[in-house]
Amino acid sequence: GMQSHLQALLSLYKLFCPEQVTITLPRKMKTYFKNSEGPWKAAITAVRQRNQGTSPLSQAVFLGICQPQSRKRKWNAQLVIPASSTNTNNLEKDQGKNHVCLYSTNQSFPVEQLRTFPQLLQNIHHLEFPSQMGSVLTNPLLLHYMNCVKDESIYLRLYYWMGQMLQEECPWCVVDNANEKEFKSFLETVYKAQCFLQEGFAACEEFLYKTLPLWDGLCCRSEILTLVSWIPLSSFSDIKSYLYDPLAQLFFTSSIYFKCSILETLKELLQNWLNGNVIQANLEFSS
């Protein structure tokens, strides 16, 4: 049967080679590859570097993992639709060798050829999603597809990718990360996608709960507060400890403008909860 440590290992495989792991994994599971002291180490290292200048300290990441030495990749390259994820030629060769094929590519429609809404309607059951799930965020047609089909594997792949991006690029969780402007742009893209789908992403919820205690209330302020407004409704104890308490510390020590911004965010959060409950009640009534 599926054991928790095997699920954690499979989740890593699914992060790097999603087309190789065909089973559905739960969105939330116990994290086995995480150092719980990561946020404290990152905060302490940042303070040391500010006090000592440019000291050769290691770049601790928010989960306690060392930052990769090379950061030369172009930012937001994953937001452009690449070639399709499935290699049709290789699959046909495997079929010729009498191997069991888990994909049916006879009528697949590559997303890079998707241009119009009628095309989406005609090929909605034959779409072949890209290997880089970030490209979905900037494509309204694929967001429409996510809203209509509700494929759990799509949300799961997006959850792994987005969680990794938020972890690696967050300016206050990664020491010496000067990409605040690019990170703001990325958060705005995520927020627009959430507004389009009318629901928040699980990866954003986890990111906010982990990083709000480390946030200074200044870096990417408007973008972070807009993400807060899309946190899904959960138990009061979770909301209080992970959301209200960190925001309260900033609220009582900040300017009037910031206080008003917090109140506006909480008002929008309540509106989103009410709208979501109304939609869910209508669906249950119609069914």
PDB file of C-alpha atoms in Angstrom:
ATOM      1  CA  GLY A   1       0.000   0.000   0.000  1.00  0.00           C
ATOM      2  CA  MET A   2       0.907   3.683  -0.213  1.00  0.00           C
ATOM      3  CA  GLN A   3       3.098   4.564   2.755  1.00  0.00           C
ATOM      4  CA  SER A   4       3.822   8.140   3.732  1.00  0.00           C
ATOM      5  CA  HIS A   5       7.576   8.014   3.159  1.00  0.00           C
ATOM      6  CA  LEU A   6       7.043   6.452  -0.297  1.00  0.00           C
ATOM      7  CA  GLN A   7       4.554   9.188  -1.147  1.00  0.00           C
ATOM      8  CA  ALA A   8       7.122  11.816  -0.157  1.00  0.00           C
ATOM      9  CA  LEU A   9       9.725  10.183  -2.408  1.00  0.00           C
ATOM     10  CA  LEU A  10       7.291   9.908  -5.313  1.00  0.00           C
ATOM     11  CA  SER A  11       6.403  13.570  -4.877  1.00  0.00           C
ATOM     12  CA  LEU A  12      10.040  14.475  -5.548  1.00  0.00           C
ATOM     13  CA  TYR A  13      10.045  12.365  -8.712  1.00  0.00           C
ATOM     14  CA  LYS A  14       6.788  14.031  -9.774  1.00  0.00           C
ATOM     15  CA  LEU A  15       8.309  17.463  -9.252  1.00  0.00           C
ATOM     16  CA  PHE A  16      11.156  16.877 -11.722  1.00  0.00           C
ATOM     17  CA  CYS A  17       9.578  14.324 -14.111  1.00  0.00           C
ATOM     18  CA  PRO A  18       5.785  14.665 -13.780  1.00  0.00           C
ATOM     19  CA  GLU A  19       5.123  12.603 -16.895  1.00  0.00           C
ATOM     20  CA  GLN A  20       6.815   9.574 -15.305  1.00  0.00           C
ATOM     21  CA  VAL A  21       4.583   9.424 -12.201  1.00  0.00           C
ATOM     22  CA  THR A  22       1.049   8.660 -13.320  1.00  0.00           C
ATOM     23  CA  ILE A  23      -0.624   8.015  -9.960  1.00  0.00           C
ATOM     24  CA  THR A  24      -2.441  10.724  -8.023  1.00  0.00           C
ATOM     25  CA  LEU A  25      -0.715  11.838  -4.835  1.00  0.00           C
ATOM     26  CA  PRO A  26      -2.397  13.772  -2.016  1.00  0.00           C
ATOM     27  CA  ARG A  27      -1.855  17.523  -2.064  1.00  0.00           C
ATOM     28  CA  LYS A  28      -0.908  17.773   1.586  1.00  0.00           C
ATOM     29  CA  MET A  29       1.368  15.216   3.175  1.00  0.00           C
ATOM     30  CA  LYS A  30       3.993  15.095   5.856  1.00  0.00           C
ATOM     31  CA  THR A  31       7.245  16.680   4.695  1.00  0.00           C
ATOM     32  CA  TYR A  32      10.190  14.310   5.046  1.00  0.00           C
ATOM     33  CA  PHE A  33      12.848  16.365   3.241  1.00  0.00           C
ATOM     34  CA  LYS A  34      12.738  19.517   5.290  1.00  0.00           C
ATOM     35  CA  ASN A  35      14.859  21.127   7.972  1.00  0.00           C
ATOM     36  CA  SER A  36      12.513  22.732  10.487  1.00  0.00           C
ATOM     37  CA  GLU A  37      15.212  25.221  11.515  1.00  0.00           C
ATOM     38  CA  GLY A  38      15.485  26.616   7.988  1.00  0.00           C
ATOM     39  CA  PRO A  39      13.566  29.899   8.535  1.00  0.00           C
ATOM     40  CA  TRP A  40      15.568  30.701  11.682  1.00  0.00           C
ATOM     41  CA  LYS A  41      18.868  29.961   9.953  1.00  0.00           C
ATOM     42  CA  ALA A  42      17.919  32.182   7.018  1.00  0.00           C
ATOM     43  CA  ALA A  43      16.924  35.046   9.343  1.00  0.00           C
ATOM     44  CA  ILE A  44      20.099  34.742  11.453  1.00  0.00           C
ATOM     45  CA  THR A  45      22.303  34.621   8.356  1.00  0.00           C
ATOM     46  CA  ALA A  46      20.618  37.736   6.952  1.00  0.00           C
ATOM     47  CA  VAL A  47      21.240  39.642  10.203  1.00  0.00           C
ATOM     48  CA  ARG A  48      24.895  38.560  10.270  1.00  0.00           C
ATOM     49  CA  GLN A  49      25.442  39.698   6.701  1.00  0.00           C
ATOM     50  CA  ARG A  50      23.863  43.077   7.364  1.00  0.00           C
ATOM     51  CA  ASN A  51      26.066  43.589  10.447  1.00  0.00           C
ATOM     52  CA  GLN A  52      29.318  42.218   9.005  1.00  0.00           C
ATOM     53  CA  GLY A  53      29.046  43.439   5.432  1.00  0.00           C
ATOM     54  CA  THR A  54      29.868  41.079   2.581  1.00  0.00           C
ATOM     55  CA  SER A  55      31.030  38.079   4.571  1.00  0.00           C
ATOM     56  CA  PRO A  56      31.415  34.739   2.792  1.00  0.00           C
ATOM     57  CA  LEU A  57      28.439  33.103   4.494  1.00  0.00           C
ATOM     58  CA  SER A  58      26.507  30.280   2.934  1.00  0.00           C
ATOM     59  CA  GLN A  59      23.151  31.140   1.386  1.00  0.00           C
ATOM     60  CA  ALA A  60      20.623  29.334   3.542  1.00  0.00           C
ATOM     61  CA  VAL A  61      17.255  28.825   1.963  1.00  0.00           C
ATOM     62  CA  PHE A  62      13.907  28.981   3.649  1.00  0.00           C
ATOM     63  CA  LEU A  63      13.660  25.202   3.961  1.00  0.00           C
ATOM     64  CA  GLY A  64      17.213  24.806   5.174  1.00  0.00           C
ATOM     65  CA  ILE A  65      18.589  23.695   1.799  1.00  0.00           C
ATOM     66  CA  CYS A  66      21.688  25.291   0.326  1.00  0.00           C
ATOM     67  CA  GLN A  67      20.973  27.559  -2.619  1.00  0.00           C
ATOM     68  CA  PRO A  68      22.231  26.194  -5.962  1.00  0.00           C
ATOM     69  CA  GLN A  69      25.471  27.837  -7.056  1.00  0.00           C
ATOM     70  CA  SER A  70      24.213  28.712 -10.513  1.00  0.00           C
ATOM     71  CA  ARG A  71      21.257  31.099 -10.798  1.00  0.00           C
ATOM     72  CA  LYS A  72      21.720  31.950 -14.468  1.00  0.00           C
ATOM     73  CA  ARG A  73      18.339  30.741 -15.683  1.00  0.00           C
ATOM     74  CA  LYS A  74      16.117  33.421 -17.143  1.00  0.00           C
ATOM     75  CA  TRP A  75      13.440  34.459 -14.676  1.00  0.00           C
ATOM     76  CA  ASN A  76       9.876  33.444 -15.520  1.00  0.00           C
ATOM     77  CA  ALA A  77      11.041  31.286 -18.427  1.00  0.00           C
ATOM     78  CA  GLN A  78       8.530  28.682 -17.234  1.00  0.00           C
ATOM     79  CA  LEU A  79       5.648  31.056 -17.983  1.00  0.00           C
ATOM     80  CA  VAL A  80       6.069  30.604 -21.743  1.00  0.00           C
ATOM     81  CA  ILE A  81       4.392  27.553 -23.262  1.00  0.00           C
ATOM     82  CA  PRO A  82       7.099  25.093 -24.385  1.00  0.00           C
ATOM     83  CA  ALA A  83       6.750  22.032 -26.570  1.00  0.00           C
ATOM     84  CA  SER A  84       4.355  19.372 -25.317  1.00  0.00           C
ATOM     85  CA  SER A  85       5.471  17.179 -22.449  1.00  0.00           C
ATOM     86  CA  THR A  86       4.851  13.792 -24.063  1.00  0.00           C
ATOM     87  CA  ASN A  87       7.264  12.591 -26.704  1.00  0.00           C
ATOM     88  CA  THR A  88       5.015  10.933 -29.271  1.00  0.00           C
ATOM     89  CA  ASN A  89       7.855   9.295 -31.171  1.00  0.00           C
ATOM     90  CA  ASN A  90       9.242   7.589 -28.081  1.00  0.00           C
ATOM     91  CA  LEU A  91       5.809   6.370 -27.099  1.00  0.00           C
ATOM     92  CA  GLU A  92       5.231   4.897 -30.535  1.00  0.00           C
ATOM     93  CA  LYS A  93       8.562   3.066 -30.302  1.00  0.00           C
ATOM     94  CA  ASP A  94       7.542   1.664 -26.924  1.00  0.00           C
ATOM     95  CA  GLN A  95       4.279   0.478 -28.413  1.00  0.00           C
ATOM     96  CA  GLY A  96       6.205  -1.245 -31.192  1.00  0.00           C
ATOM     97  CA  LYS A  97       8.161  -3.131 -28.535  1.00  0.00           C
ATOM     98  CA  ASN A  98       4.910  -4.345 -26.949  1.00  0.00           C
ATOM     99  CA  HIS A  99       5.452  -2.133 -23.912  1.00  0.00           C
ATOM    100  CA  VAL A 100       2.407  -0.968 -21.969  1.00  0.00           C
ATOM    101  CA  CYS A 101       1.707   2.667 -22.847  1.00  0.00           C
ATOM    102  CA  LEU A 102      -0.064   4.807 -20.260  1.00  0.00           C
ATOM    103  CA  TYR A 103      -0.875   7.657 -22.659  1.00  0.00           C
ATOM    104  CA  SER A 104      -3.131   7.747 -25.677  1.00  0.00           C
ATOM    105  CA  THR A 105      -1.611  10.153 -28.221  1.00  0.00           C
ATOM    106  CA  ASN A 106      -3.678   9.244 -31.264  1.00  0.00           C
ATOM    107  CA  GLN A 107      -5.890  12.312 -30.888  1.00  0.00           C
ATOM    108  CA  SER A 108      -3.804  14.510 -28.580  1.00  0.00           C
ATOM    109  CA  PHE A 109      -3.795  18.247 -29.201  1.00  0.00           C
ATOM    110  CA  PRO A 110      -0.611  20.138 -28.182  1.00  0.00           C
ATOM    111  CA  VAL A 111      -1.320  23.265 -26.156  1.00  0.00           C
ATOM    112  CA  GLU A 112       1.215  25.369 -28.056  1.00  0.00           C
ATOM    113  CA  GLN A 113      -1.192  25.181 -31.011  1.00  0.00           C
ATOM    114  CA  LEU A 114      -4.168  26.339 -28.937  1.00  0.00           C
ATOM    115  CA  ARG A 115      -5.176  29.816 -30.107  1.00  0.00           C
ATOM    116  CA  THR A 116      -8.956  30.278 -29.855  1.00  0.00           C
ATOM    117  CA  PHE A 117     -11.831  29.346 -27.568  1.00  0.00           C
ATOM    118  CA  PRO A 118     -13.557  27.220 -30.276  1.00  0.00           C
ATOM    119  CA  GLN A 119     -10.323  25.205 -30.520  1.00  0.00           C
ATOM    120  CA  LEU A 120     -10.504  24.608 -26.791  1.00  0.00           C
ATOM    121  CA  LEU A 121     -14.103  23.384 -27.021  1.00  0.00           C
ATOM    122  CA  GLN A 122     -13.334  21.031 -29.903  1.00  0.00           C
ATOM    123  CA  ASN A 123     -10.235  19.514 -28.267  1.00  0.00           C
ATOM    124  CA  ILE A 124     -11.054  19.778 -24.555  1.00  0.00           C
ATOM    125  CA  HIS A 125     -10.789  15.995 -24.089  1.00  0.00           C
ATOM    126  CA  HIS A 126      -7.571  15.650 -26.103  1.00  0.00           C
ATOM    127  CA  LEU A 127      -5.356  18.412 -24.724  1.00  0.00           C
ATOM    128  CA  GLU A 128      -1.734  17.509 -24.058  1.00  0.00           C
ATOM    129  CA  PHE A 129      -0.508  19.764 -21.270  1.00  0.00           C
ATOM    130  CA  PRO A 130       2.996  21.300 -21.308  1.00  0.00           C
ATOM    131  CA  SER A 131       5.831  19.938 -19.213  1.00  0.00           C
ATOM    132  CA  GLN A 132       6.287  23.361 -17.594  1.00  0.00           C
ATOM    133  CA  MET A 133       3.077  23.976 -15.674  1.00  0.00           C
ATOM    134  CA  GLY A 134       3.924  27.629 -15.046  1.00  0.00           C
ATOM    135  CA  SER A 135       2.849  28.459 -18.590  1.00  0.00           C
ATOM    136  CA  VAL A 136      -0.747  27.705 -17.553  1.00  0.00           C
ATOM    137  CA  LEU A 137      -0.832  30.841 -15.356  1.00  0.00           C
ATOM    138  CA  THR A 138      -0.548  33.235 -18.302  1.00  0.00           C
ATOM    139  CA  ASN A 139      -2.868  31.390 -20.696  1.00  0.00           C
ATOM    140  CA  PRO A 140      -6.601  32.194 -20.272  1.00  0.00           C
ATOM    141  CA  LEU A 141      -7.632  29.225 -22.415  1.00  0.00           C
ATOM    142  CA  LEU A 142      -5.789  26.747 -20.190  1.00  0.00           C
ATOM    143  CA  LEU A 143      -7.236  28.439 -17.110  1.00  0.00           C
ATOM    144  CA  HIS A 144     -10.684  27.934 -18.642  1.00  0.00           C
ATOM    145  CA  TYR A 145      -9.769  24.278 -19.101  1.00  0.00           C
ATOM    146  CA  MET A 146      -8.750  23.977 -15.439  1.00  0.00           C
ATOM    147  CA  ASN A 147     -12.078  25.487 -14.382  1.00  0.00           C
ATOM    148  CA  CYS A 148     -14.115  23.128 -16.557  1.00  0.00           C
ATOM    149  CA  VAL A 149     -12.302  19.806 -16.237  1.00  0.00           C
ATOM    150  CA  LYS A 150     -11.086  19.947 -12.595  1.00  0.00           C
ATOM    151  CA  ASP A 151      -8.288  17.458 -13.272  1.00  0.00           C
ATOM    152  CA  GLU A 152      -6.571  16.700  -9.964  1.00  0.00           C
ATOM    153  CA  SER A 153      -3.237  15.910 -11.659  1.00  0.00           C
ATOM    154  CA  ILE A 154      -3.080  19.412 -13.180  1.00  0.00           C
ATOM    155  CA  TYR A 155      -3.582  21.097  -9.798  1.00  0.00           C
ATOM    156  CA  LEU A 156      -1.055  18.732  -8.223  1.00  0.00           C
ATOM    157  CA  ARG A 157       1.640  19.482 -10.821  1.00  0.00           C
ATOM    158  CA  LEU A 158       0.970  23.210 -10.478  1.00  0.00           C
ATOM    159  CA  TYR A 159       1.176  22.852  -6.686  1.00  0.00           C
ATOM    160  CA  TYR A 160       4.656  21.254  -6.835  1.00  0.00           C
ATOM    161  CA  TRP A 161       6.009  23.728  -9.380  1.00  0.00           C
ATOM    162  CA  MET A 162       4.600  26.845  -7.723  1.00  0.00           C
ATOM    163  CA  GLY A 163       5.731  25.763  -4.263  1.00  0.00           C
ATOM    164  CA  GLN A 164       9.272  25.317  -5.544  1.00  0.00           C
ATOM    165  CA  MET A 165       9.297  28.703  -7.292  1.00  0.00           C
ATOM    166  CA  LEU A 166       7.958  30.573  -4.254  1.00  0.00           C
ATOM    167  CA  GLN A 167      10.494  28.864  -2.007  1.00  0.00           C
ATOM    168  CA  GLU A 168      13.520  29.576  -4.214  1.00  0.00           C
ATOM    169  CA  GLU A 169      12.743  33.187  -5.166  1.00  0.00           C
ATOM    170  CA  CYS A 170      11.261  34.707  -1.993  1.00  0.00           C
ATOM    171  CA  PRO A 171      13.524  37.721  -1.190  1.00  0.00           C
ATOM    172  CA  TRP A 172      13.177  37.495   2.612  1.00  0.00           C
ATOM    173  CA  CYS A 173      13.707  33.710   2.742  1.00  0.00           C
ATOM    174  CA  VAL A 174      16.772  33.461   0.479  1.00  0.00           C
ATOM    175  CA  VAL A 175      19.856  35.368   1.538  1.00  0.00           C
ATOM    176  CA  ASP A 176      21.227  37.870  -1.006  1.00  0.00           C
ATOM    177  CA  ASN A 177      18.298  37.472  -3.372  1.00  0.00           C
ATOM    178  CA  ALA A 178      18.021  40.767  -5.252  1.00  0.00           C
ATOM    179  CA  ASN A 179      15.171  39.722  -7.540  1.00  0.00           C
ATOM    180  CA  GLU A 180      12.436  41.585  -5.676  1.00  0.00           C
ATOM    181  CA  LYS A 181      11.074  43.234  -8.832  1.00  0.00           C
ATOM    182  CA  GLU A 182      10.860  39.917 -10.676  1.00  0.00           C
ATOM    183  CA  PHE A 183       9.312  38.244  -7.641  1.00  0.00           C
ATOM    184  CA  LYS A 184       6.664  40.983  -7.492  1.00  0.00           C
ATOM    185  CA  SER A 185       5.811  40.349 -11.128  1.00  0.00           C
ATOM    186  CA  PHE A 186       5.512  36.625 -10.456  1.00  0.00           C
ATOM    187  CA  LEU A 187       3.204  37.187  -7.478  1.00  0.00           C
ATOM    188  CA  GLU A 188       1.013  39.471  -9.602  1.00  0.00           C
ATOM    189  CA  THR A 189       0.733  36.733 -12.232  1.00  0.00           C
ATOM    190  CA  VAL A 190      -0.267  34.199  -9.581  1.00  0.00           C
ATOM    191  CA  TYR A 191      -2.830  36.610  -8.128  1.00  0.00           C
ATOM    192  CA  LYS A 192      -4.433  37.244 -11.544  1.00  0.00           C
ATOM    193  CA  ALA A 193      -4.707  33.500 -12.120  1.00  0.00           C
ATOM    194  CA  GLN A 194      -6.407  33.075  -8.736  1.00  0.00           C
ATOM    195  CA  CYS A 195      -8.885  35.830  -9.577  1.00  0.00           C
ATOM    196  CA  PHE A 196      -9.604  34.138 -12.903  1.00  0.00           C
ATOM    197  CA  LEU A 197     -10.213  30.765 -11.246  1.00  0.00           C
ATOM    198  CA  GLN A 198     -12.002  32.359  -8.272  1.00  0.00           C
ATOM    199  CA  GLU A 199     -10.020  30.194  -5.839  1.00  0.00           C
ATOM    200  CA  GLY A 200      -6.643  30.276  -4.156  1.00  0.00           C
ATOM    201  CA  PHE A 201      -3.765  27.900  -4.850  1.00  0.00           C
ATOM    202  CA  ALA A 202      -2.724  25.477  -2.115  1.00  0.00           C
ATOM    203  CA  ALA A 203       0.947  26.315  -2.738  1.00  0.00           C
ATOM    204  CA  CYS A 204       0.269  30.008  -2.050  1.00  0.00           C
ATOM    205  CA  GLU A 205      -1.535  29.170   1.174  1.00  0.00           C
ATOM    206  CA  GLU A 206       1.391  27.095   2.454  1.00  0.00           C
ATOM    207  CA  PHE A 207       3.888  29.745   1.326  1.00  0.00           C
ATOM    208  CA  LEU A 208       2.043  32.499   3.208  1.00  0.00           C
ATOM    209  CA  TYR A 209       1.663  30.449   6.380  1.00  0.00           C
ATOM    210  CA  LYS A 210       5.398  29.664   6.402  1.00  0.00           C
ATOM    211  CA  THR A 211       6.719  33.102   5.494  1.00  0.00           C
ATOM    212  CA  LEU A 212       4.370  35.613   7.158  1.00  0.00           C
ATOM    213  CA  PRO A 213       6.200  35.229  10.517  1.00  0.00           C
ATOM    214  CA  LEU A 214       9.442  36.239   8.713  1.00  0.00           C
ATOM    215  CA  TRP A 215       7.906  39.052   6.620  1.00  0.00           C
ATOM    216  CA  ASP A 216       8.791  42.649   7.481  1.00  0.00           C
ATOM    217  CA  GLY A 217       5.572  44.097   6.036  1.00  0.00           C
ATOM    218  CA  LEU A 218       7.484  46.143   3.452  1.00  0.00           C
ATOM    219  CA  CYS A 219       8.875  43.809   0.783  1.00  0.00           C
ATOM    220  CA  CYS A 220       6.218  43.099  -1.909  1.00  0.00           C
ATOM    221  CA  ARG A 221       3.579  44.473   0.461  1.00  0.00           C
ATOM    222  CA  SER A 222       0.653  44.913  -1.950  1.00  0.00           C
ATOM    223  CA  GLU A 223       1.346  41.588  -3.703  1.00  0.00           C
ATOM    224  CA  ILE A 224       1.493  39.611  -0.434  1.00  0.00           C
ATOM    225  CA  LEU A 225      -1.718  41.182   0.861  1.00  0.00           C
ATOM    226  CA  THR A 226      -3.566  40.348  -2.364  1.00  0.00           C
ATOM    227  CA  LEU A 227      -2.478  36.722  -2.000  1.00  0.00           C
ATOM    228  CA  VAL A 228      -3.742  36.729   1.595  1.00  0.00           C
ATOM    229  CA  SER A 229      -7.211  37.674   0.333  1.00  0.00           C
ATOM    230  CA  TRP A 230      -7.449  34.306  -1.479  1.00  0.00           C
ATOM    231  CA  ILE A 231      -6.541  31.993   1.414  1.00  0.00           C
ATOM    232  CA  PRO A 232      -9.244  29.266   1.545  1.00  0.00           C
ATOM    233  CA  LEU A 233     -11.509  28.931   4.550  1.00  0.00           C
ATOM    234  CA  SER A 234     -10.164  26.549   7.213  1.00  0.00           C
ATOM    235  CA  SER A 235     -10.418  25.990  10.965  1.00  0.00           C
ATOM    236  CA  PHE A 236     -10.274  29.039  13.236  1.00  0.00           C
ATOM    237  CA  SER A 237      -7.242  27.717  15.125  1.00  0.00           C
ATOM    238  CA  ASP A 238      -5.218  27.453  11.900  1.00  0.00           C
ATOM    239  CA  ILE A 239      -6.326  30.858  10.662  1.00  0.00           C
ATOM    240  CA  LYS A 240      -5.502  32.481  14.008  1.00  0.00           C
ATOM    241  CA  SER A 241      -2.045  30.990  14.486  1.00  0.00           C
ATOM    242  CA  TYR A 242      -0.851  31.090  10.853  1.00  0.00           C
ATOM    243  CA  LEU A 243      -2.540  34.267   9.590  1.00  0.00           C
ATOM    244  CA  TYR A 244      -3.978  36.564  12.253  1.00  0.00           C
ATOM    245  CA  ASP A 245      -1.127  36.385  14.776  1.00  0.00           C
ATOM    246  CA  PRO A 246       1.699  37.304  12.313  1.00  0.00           C
ATOM    247  CA  LEU A 247      -0.419  40.086  10.782  1.00  0.00           C
ATOM    248  CA  ALA A 248      -1.362  41.393  14.247  1.00  0.00           C
ATOM    249  CA  GLN A 249       2.305  41.885  15.166  1.00  0.00           C
ATOM    250  CA  LEU A 250       2.793  43.995  12.041  1.00  0.00           C
ATOM    251  CA  PHE A 251      -0.544  45.761  12.480  1.00  0.00           C
ATOM    252  CA  PHE A 252       0.235  47.180  15.931  1.00  0.00           C
ATOM    253  CA  THR A 253       3.709  48.384  14.966  1.00  0.00           C
ATOM    254  CA  SER A 254       3.018  49.886  11.529  1.00  0.00           C
ATOM    255  CA  SER A 255       1.645  53.056  10.016  1.00  0.00           C
ATOM    256  CA  ILE A 256      -2.006  54.010   9.565  1.00  0.00           C
ATOM    257  CA  TYR A 257      -1.730  53.209   5.848  1.00  0.00           C
ATOM    258  CA  PHE A 258      -0.573  49.674   6.587  1.00  0.00           C
ATOM    259  CA  LYS A 259      -3.359  49.195   9.150  1.00  0.00           C
ATOM    260  CA  CYS A 260      -5.930  50.237   6.542  1.00  0.00           C
ATOM    261  CA  SER A 261      -4.339  47.869   4.019  1.00  0.00           C
ATOM    262  CA  ILE A 262      -4.671  44.969   6.472  1.00  0.00           C
ATOM    263  CA  LEU A 263      -8.340  45.776   7.122  1.00  0.00           C
ATOM    264  CA  GLU A 264      -9.038  46.023   3.377  1.00  0.00           C
ATOM    265  CA  THR A 265      -7.333  42.667   2.809  1.00  0.00           C
ATOM    266  CA  LEU A 266      -9.370  40.958   5.533  1.00  0.00           C
ATOM    267  CA  LYS A 267     -12.558  42.446   4.071  1.00  0.00           C
ATOM    268  CA  GLU A 268     -11.698  41.002   0.632  1.00  0.00           C
ATOM    269  CA  LEU A 269     -10.833  37.676   2.274  1.00  0.00           C
ATOM    270  CA  LEU A 270     -14.286  37.564   3.894  1.00  0.00           C
ATOM    271  CA  GLN A 271     -15.963  38.446   0.577  1.00  0.00           C
ATOM    272  CA  ASN A 272     -14.110  35.625  -1.196  1.00  0.00           C
ATOM    273  CA  TRP A 273     -15.156  33.175   1.518  1.00  0.00           C
ATOM    274  CA  LEU A 274     -18.799  34.235   1.219  1.00  0.00           C
ATOM    275  CA  ASN A 275     -18.770  34.032  -2.577  1.00  0.00           C
ATOM    276  CA  GLY A 276     -17.166  30.583  -2.438  1.00  0.00           C
ATOM    277  CA  ASN A 277     -19.770  29.331   0.027  1.00  0.00           C
ATOM    278  CA  VAL A 278     -22.618  30.691  -2.121  1.00  0.00           C
ATOM    279  CA  ILE A 279     -21.260  28.937  -5.213  1.00  0.00           C
ATOM    280  CA  GLN A 280     -20.811  25.673  -3.311  1.00  0.00           C
ATOM    281  CA  ALA A 281     -24.343  25.903  -1.886  1.00  0.00           C
ATOM    282  CA  ASN A 282     -25.790  26.492  -5.358  1.00  0.00           C
ATOM    283  CA  LEU A 283     -23.921  23.480  -6.750  1.00  0.00           C
ATOM    284  CA  GLU A 284     -25.166  21.254  -3.938  1.00  0.00           C
ATOM    285  CA  PHE A 285     -28.724  22.527  -4.393  1.00  0.00           C
ATOM    286  CA  SER A 286     -28.685  21.922  -8.169  1.00  0.00           C
ATOM    287  CA  SER A 287     -27.274  18.413  -7.726  1.00  0.00           C
TER     288      SER A 287
END
